[in-house]
Short mmCIF file of C-alpha atoms and ligand atoms in Angstrom, two decimals:
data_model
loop_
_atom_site.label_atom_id
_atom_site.label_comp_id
_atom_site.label_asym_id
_atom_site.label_seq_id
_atom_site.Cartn_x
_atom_site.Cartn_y
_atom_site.Cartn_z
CA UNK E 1 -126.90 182.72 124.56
CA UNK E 2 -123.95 183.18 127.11
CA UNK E 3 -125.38 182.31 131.26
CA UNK E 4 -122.75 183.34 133.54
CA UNK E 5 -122.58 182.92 136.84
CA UNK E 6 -122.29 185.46 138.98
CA UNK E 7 -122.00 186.75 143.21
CA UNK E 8 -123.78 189.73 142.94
CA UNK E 9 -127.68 190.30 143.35
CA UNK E 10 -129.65 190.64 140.63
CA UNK E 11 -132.93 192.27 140.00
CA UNK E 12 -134.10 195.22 137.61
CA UNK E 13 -131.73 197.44 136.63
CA UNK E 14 -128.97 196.52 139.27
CA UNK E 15 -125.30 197.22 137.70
CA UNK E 16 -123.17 193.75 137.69
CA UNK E 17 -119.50 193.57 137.99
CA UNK E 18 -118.04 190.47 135.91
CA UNK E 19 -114.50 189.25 137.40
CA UNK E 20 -111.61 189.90 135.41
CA UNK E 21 -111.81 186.51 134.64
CA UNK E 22 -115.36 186.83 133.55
CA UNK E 23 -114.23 190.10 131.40
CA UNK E 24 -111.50 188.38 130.32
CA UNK E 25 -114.12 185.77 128.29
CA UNK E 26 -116.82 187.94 127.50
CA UNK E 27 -114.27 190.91 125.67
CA UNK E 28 -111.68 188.58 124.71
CA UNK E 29 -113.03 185.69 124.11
CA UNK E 30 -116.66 185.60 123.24
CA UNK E 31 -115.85 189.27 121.88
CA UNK E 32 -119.15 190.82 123.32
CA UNK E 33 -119.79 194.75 122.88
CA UNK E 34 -122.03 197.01 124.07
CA UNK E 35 -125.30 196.55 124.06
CA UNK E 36 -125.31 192.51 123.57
CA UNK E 37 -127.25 190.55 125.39
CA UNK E 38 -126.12 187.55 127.97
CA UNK E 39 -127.67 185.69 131.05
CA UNK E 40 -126.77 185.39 134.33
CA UNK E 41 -127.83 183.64 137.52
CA UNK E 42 -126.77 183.64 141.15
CA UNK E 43 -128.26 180.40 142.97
CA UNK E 44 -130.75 183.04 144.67
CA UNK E 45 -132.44 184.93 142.19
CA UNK E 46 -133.59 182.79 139.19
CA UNK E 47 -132.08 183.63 135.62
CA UNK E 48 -131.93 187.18 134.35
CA UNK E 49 -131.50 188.87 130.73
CA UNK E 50 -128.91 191.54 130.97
CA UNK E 51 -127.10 193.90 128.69
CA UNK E 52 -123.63 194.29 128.50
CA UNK E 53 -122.99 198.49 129.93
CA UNK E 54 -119.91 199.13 129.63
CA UNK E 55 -116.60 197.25 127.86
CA UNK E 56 -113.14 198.17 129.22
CA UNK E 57 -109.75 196.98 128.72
CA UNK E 58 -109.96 194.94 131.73
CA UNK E 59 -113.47 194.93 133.05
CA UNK E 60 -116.90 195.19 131.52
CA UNK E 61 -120.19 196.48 133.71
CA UNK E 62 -123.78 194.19 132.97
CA UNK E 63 -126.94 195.53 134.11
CA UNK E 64 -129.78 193.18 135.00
CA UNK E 65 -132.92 193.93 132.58
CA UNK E 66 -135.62 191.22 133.09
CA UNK E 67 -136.05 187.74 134.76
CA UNK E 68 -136.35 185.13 132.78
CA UNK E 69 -136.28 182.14 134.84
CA UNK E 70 -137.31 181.88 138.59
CA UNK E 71 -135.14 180.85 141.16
CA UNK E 72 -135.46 176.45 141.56
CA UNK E 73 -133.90 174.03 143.62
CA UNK E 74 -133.44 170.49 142.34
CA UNK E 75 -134.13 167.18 143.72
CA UNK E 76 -131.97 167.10 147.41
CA UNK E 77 -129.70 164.62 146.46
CA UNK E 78 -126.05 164.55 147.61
CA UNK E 79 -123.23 162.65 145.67
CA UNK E 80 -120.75 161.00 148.10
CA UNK E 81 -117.73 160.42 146.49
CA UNK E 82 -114.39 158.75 147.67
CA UNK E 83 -111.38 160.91 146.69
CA UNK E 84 -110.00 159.42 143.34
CA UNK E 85 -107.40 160.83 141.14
CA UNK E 86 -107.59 164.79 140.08
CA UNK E 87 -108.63 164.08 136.43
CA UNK E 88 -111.55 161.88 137.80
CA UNK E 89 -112.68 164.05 140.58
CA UNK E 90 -113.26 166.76 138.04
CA UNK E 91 -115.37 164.65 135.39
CA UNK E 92 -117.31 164.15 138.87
CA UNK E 93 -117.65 167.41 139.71
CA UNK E 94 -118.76 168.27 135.95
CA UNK E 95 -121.20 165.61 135.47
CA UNK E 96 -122.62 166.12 139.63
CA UNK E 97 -123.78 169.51 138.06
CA UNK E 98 -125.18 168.27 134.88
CA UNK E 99 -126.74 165.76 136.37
CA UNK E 100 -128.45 167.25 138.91
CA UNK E 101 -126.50 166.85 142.47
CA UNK E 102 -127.61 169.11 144.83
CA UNK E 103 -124.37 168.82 147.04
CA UNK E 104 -120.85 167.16 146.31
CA UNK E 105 -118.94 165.67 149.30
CA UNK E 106 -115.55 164.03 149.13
CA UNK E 107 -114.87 161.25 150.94
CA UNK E 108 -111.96 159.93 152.75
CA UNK E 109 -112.27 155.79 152.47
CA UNK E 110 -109.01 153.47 153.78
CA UNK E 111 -107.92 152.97 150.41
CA UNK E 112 -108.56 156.49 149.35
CA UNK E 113 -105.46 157.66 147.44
CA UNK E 114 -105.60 161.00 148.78
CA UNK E 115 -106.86 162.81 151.62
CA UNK E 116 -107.50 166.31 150.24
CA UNK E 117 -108.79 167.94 147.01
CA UNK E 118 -108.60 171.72 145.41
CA UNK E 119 -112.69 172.22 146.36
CA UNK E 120 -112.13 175.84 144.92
CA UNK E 121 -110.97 173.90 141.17
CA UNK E 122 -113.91 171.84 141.56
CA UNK E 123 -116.73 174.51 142.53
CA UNK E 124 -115.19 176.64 139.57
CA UNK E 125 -115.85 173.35 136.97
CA UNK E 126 -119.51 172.85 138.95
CA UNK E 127 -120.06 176.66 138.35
CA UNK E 128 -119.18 176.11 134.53
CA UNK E 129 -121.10 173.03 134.40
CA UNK E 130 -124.25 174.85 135.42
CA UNK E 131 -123.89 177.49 132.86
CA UNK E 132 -123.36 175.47 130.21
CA UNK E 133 -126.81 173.12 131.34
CA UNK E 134 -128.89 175.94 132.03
CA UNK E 135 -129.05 175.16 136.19
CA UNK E 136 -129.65 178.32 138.03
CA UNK E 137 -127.78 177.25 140.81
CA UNK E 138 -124.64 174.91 141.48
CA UNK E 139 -123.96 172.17 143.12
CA UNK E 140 -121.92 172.89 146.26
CA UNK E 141 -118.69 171.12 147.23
CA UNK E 142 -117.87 170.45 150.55
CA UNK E 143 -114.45 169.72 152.31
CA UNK E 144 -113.69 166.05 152.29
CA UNK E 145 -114.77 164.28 155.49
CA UNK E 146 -113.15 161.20 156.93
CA UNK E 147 -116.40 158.45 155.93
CA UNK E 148 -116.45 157.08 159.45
CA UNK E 149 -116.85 160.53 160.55
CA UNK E 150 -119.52 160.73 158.38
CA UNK E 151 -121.82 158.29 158.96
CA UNK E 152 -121.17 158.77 162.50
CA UNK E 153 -123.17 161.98 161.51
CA UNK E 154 -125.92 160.80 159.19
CA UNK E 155 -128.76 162.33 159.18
CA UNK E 156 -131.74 159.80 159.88
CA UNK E 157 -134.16 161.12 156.96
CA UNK E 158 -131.75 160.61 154.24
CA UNK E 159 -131.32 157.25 151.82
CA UNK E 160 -128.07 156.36 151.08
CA UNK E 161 -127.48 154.69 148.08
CA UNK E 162 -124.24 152.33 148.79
CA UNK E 163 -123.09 151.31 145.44
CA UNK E 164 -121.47 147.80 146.38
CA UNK E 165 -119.58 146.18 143.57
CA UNK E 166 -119.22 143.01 145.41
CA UNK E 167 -122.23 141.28 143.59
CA UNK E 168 -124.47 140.50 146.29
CA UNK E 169 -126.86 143.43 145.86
CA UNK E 170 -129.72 143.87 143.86
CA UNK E 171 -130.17 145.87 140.59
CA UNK E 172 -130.12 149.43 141.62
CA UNK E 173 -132.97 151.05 139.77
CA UNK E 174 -135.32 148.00 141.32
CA UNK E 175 -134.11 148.65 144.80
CA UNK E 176 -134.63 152.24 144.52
CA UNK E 177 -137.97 151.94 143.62
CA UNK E 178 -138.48 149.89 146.47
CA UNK E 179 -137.26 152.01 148.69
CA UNK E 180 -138.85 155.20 147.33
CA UNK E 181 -138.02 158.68 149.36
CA UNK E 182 -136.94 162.04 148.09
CA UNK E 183 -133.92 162.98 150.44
CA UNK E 184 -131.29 160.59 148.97
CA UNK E 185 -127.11 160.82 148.96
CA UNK E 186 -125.47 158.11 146.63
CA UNK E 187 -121.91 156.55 147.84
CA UNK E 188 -119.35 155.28 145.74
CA UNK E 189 -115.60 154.02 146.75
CA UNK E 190 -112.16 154.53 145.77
CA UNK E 191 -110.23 152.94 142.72
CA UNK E 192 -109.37 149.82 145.08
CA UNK E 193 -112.64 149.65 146.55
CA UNK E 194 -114.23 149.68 150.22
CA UNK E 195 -112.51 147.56 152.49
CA UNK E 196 -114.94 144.64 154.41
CA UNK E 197 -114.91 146.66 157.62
CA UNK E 198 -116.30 149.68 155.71
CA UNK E 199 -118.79 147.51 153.96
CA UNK E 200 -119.88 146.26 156.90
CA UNK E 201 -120.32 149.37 158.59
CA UNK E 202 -122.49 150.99 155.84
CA UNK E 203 -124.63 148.10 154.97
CA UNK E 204 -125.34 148.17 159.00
CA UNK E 205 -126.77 151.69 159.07
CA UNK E 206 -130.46 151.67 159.11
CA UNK E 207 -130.80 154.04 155.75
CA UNK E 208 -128.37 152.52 153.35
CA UNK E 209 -130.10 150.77 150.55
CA UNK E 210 -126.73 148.46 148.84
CA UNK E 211 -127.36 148.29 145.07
CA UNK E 212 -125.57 147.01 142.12
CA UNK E 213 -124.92 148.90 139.18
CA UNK E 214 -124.18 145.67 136.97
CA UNK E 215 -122.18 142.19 136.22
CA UNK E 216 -119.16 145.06 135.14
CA UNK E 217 -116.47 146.72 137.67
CA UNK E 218 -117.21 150.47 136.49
CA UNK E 219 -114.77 153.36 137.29
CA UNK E 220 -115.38 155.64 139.59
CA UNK E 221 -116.23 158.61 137.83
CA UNK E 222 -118.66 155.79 135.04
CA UNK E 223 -120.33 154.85 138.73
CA UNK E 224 -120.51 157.74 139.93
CA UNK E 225 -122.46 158.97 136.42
CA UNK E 226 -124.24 155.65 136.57
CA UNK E 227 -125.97 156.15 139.74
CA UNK E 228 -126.66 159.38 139.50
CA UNK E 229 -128.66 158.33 136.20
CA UNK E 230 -130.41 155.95 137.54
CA UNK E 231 -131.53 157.95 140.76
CA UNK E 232 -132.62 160.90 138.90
CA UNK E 233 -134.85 158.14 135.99
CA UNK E 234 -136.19 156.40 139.51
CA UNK E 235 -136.93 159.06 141.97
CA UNK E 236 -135.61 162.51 140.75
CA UNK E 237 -136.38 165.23 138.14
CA UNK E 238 -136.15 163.04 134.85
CA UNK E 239 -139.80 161.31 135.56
CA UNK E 240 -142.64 162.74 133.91
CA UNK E 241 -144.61 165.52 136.17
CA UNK E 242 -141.11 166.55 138.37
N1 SAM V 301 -113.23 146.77 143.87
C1 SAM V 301 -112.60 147.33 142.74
C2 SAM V 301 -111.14 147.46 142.91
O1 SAM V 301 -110.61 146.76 143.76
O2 SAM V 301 -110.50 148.25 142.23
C3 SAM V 301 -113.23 148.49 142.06
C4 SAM V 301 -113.72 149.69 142.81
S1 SAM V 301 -114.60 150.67 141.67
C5 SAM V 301 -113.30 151.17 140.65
C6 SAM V 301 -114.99 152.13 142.53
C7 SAM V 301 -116.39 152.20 143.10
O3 SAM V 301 -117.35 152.27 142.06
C8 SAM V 301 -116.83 151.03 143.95
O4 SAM V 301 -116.35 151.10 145.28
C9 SAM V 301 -118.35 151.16 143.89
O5 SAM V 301 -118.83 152.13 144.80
C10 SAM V 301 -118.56 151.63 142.48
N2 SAM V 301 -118.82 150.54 141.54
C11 SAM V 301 -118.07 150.16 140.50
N3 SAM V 301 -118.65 149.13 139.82
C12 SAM V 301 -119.80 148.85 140.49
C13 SAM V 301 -120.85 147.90 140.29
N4 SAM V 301 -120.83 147.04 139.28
N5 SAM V 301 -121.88 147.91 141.17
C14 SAM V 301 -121.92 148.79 142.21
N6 SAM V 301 -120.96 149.70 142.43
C15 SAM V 301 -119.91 149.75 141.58
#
């Protein structure tokens, strides 16, 4: 069944405006009609059946019928990601919703290649994401930060995964279940890597927990994937019981 995302509230019987975007898919596209059914969700509401009301040329009206999912929030687990090239920040962004990141923020590292990113582009491809994995919310992306900036920040009750590919840390999934927790973000660097200064300043902050994700220099995007798997098969949603 289609899931679309959508701004508007939903509950019974409440009339939902598409954008023409939207439209564009569901008439065009998809080639919905009247009276077809769909899903849609809004990150506050939980998942809801709805009917397609009305088809225009240009727009289409949905109206809410029934809930069919309540509203969830996944593990709180933030992906910290140094800016990498455009088609690699959006397999990130894609596989951050997928995979269950609650929150995507771009970093800026010293050998970042870039110190800006379209977050609208990469919401829209978290957004699709979600609708395609049955999420009933998003994750959210944030603008990038400078890294020194923050950790300057951090908040004390969060673990932060450093993903060091320098060799000297241990396994990742056995240091995470050492360290054990449920507020987590994971950290991974730029193509050319964090420089010793950075290294040094992350490993000194009292929450990081370094970890190795193997013998093998991965990509970004495969490390960023990577970790993410192996914190949600440690301490997130893919153990029994979560
Ligand atoms: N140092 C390399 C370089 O000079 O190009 C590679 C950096 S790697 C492409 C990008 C990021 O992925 C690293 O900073 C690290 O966070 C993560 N990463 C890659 N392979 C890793 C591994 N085997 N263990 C832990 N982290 C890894």
């Amino acid at each position: 069944m289609i899931r679309l995302f959508v701004r508007d509230d939903l509950e019974a019987g409440m009339a939902v405006t598409p954008t023409r975007e939207q439209s564009h898919y569901l008439g065009h596209v998809m080639r919905v009609n009247v009276g077809d059914r769909l899903r849609l969700f809004n990150g506050r509401d939980g998942e809801w059946e709805a009917r397609v009301e009305t088809v225009g040329k240009r727009d289409m009206t949905l109206l809410a019928e029934m809930r069919t999912r309540t509203q969830t929030v996944g593990p709180d687990l933030d992906l910290l990601v140094a800016l990498v090239k455009r088609t690699r920040m959006d397999v990130i962004a894609e596989k951050a919703a997928e995979l269950g990141a609650r929150r995507l923020r771009p970093v800026i590292t010293e050998r970042s290649i870039a110190d800006r990113t379209n977050v609208e582009r990469l919401t829209a491809i978290a957004i699709e994401a979600a609708e395609q994995c049955l999420r009933v919310e998003f994750p959210r992306v944030l603008e990038p930060e400078r890294l020194e900036r923050v950790l300057a920040n951090w908040d004390s009750g969060r673990r932060l995964m450093f993903c060091d590919e320098a060799g000297d840390a241990p396994p990742a999934a056995e240091a995470l279940a050492a360290a054990g927790g449920t507020s987590w973000a994971l950290l991974i660097g730029p193509e050319g890597g964090f420089t010793p200064a950075e290294r040094a300043r992350i490993r000194e902050m009292p929450n990081a927990v370094p970890v190795s994700l193997g013998p093998r220099i991965l990509r970004a995007d495969t490390a960023a994937i990577s970790a993410l798997t192996l914190w949600q098969a440690t301490l997130g949603d893919w153990r029994s019981g979560e």
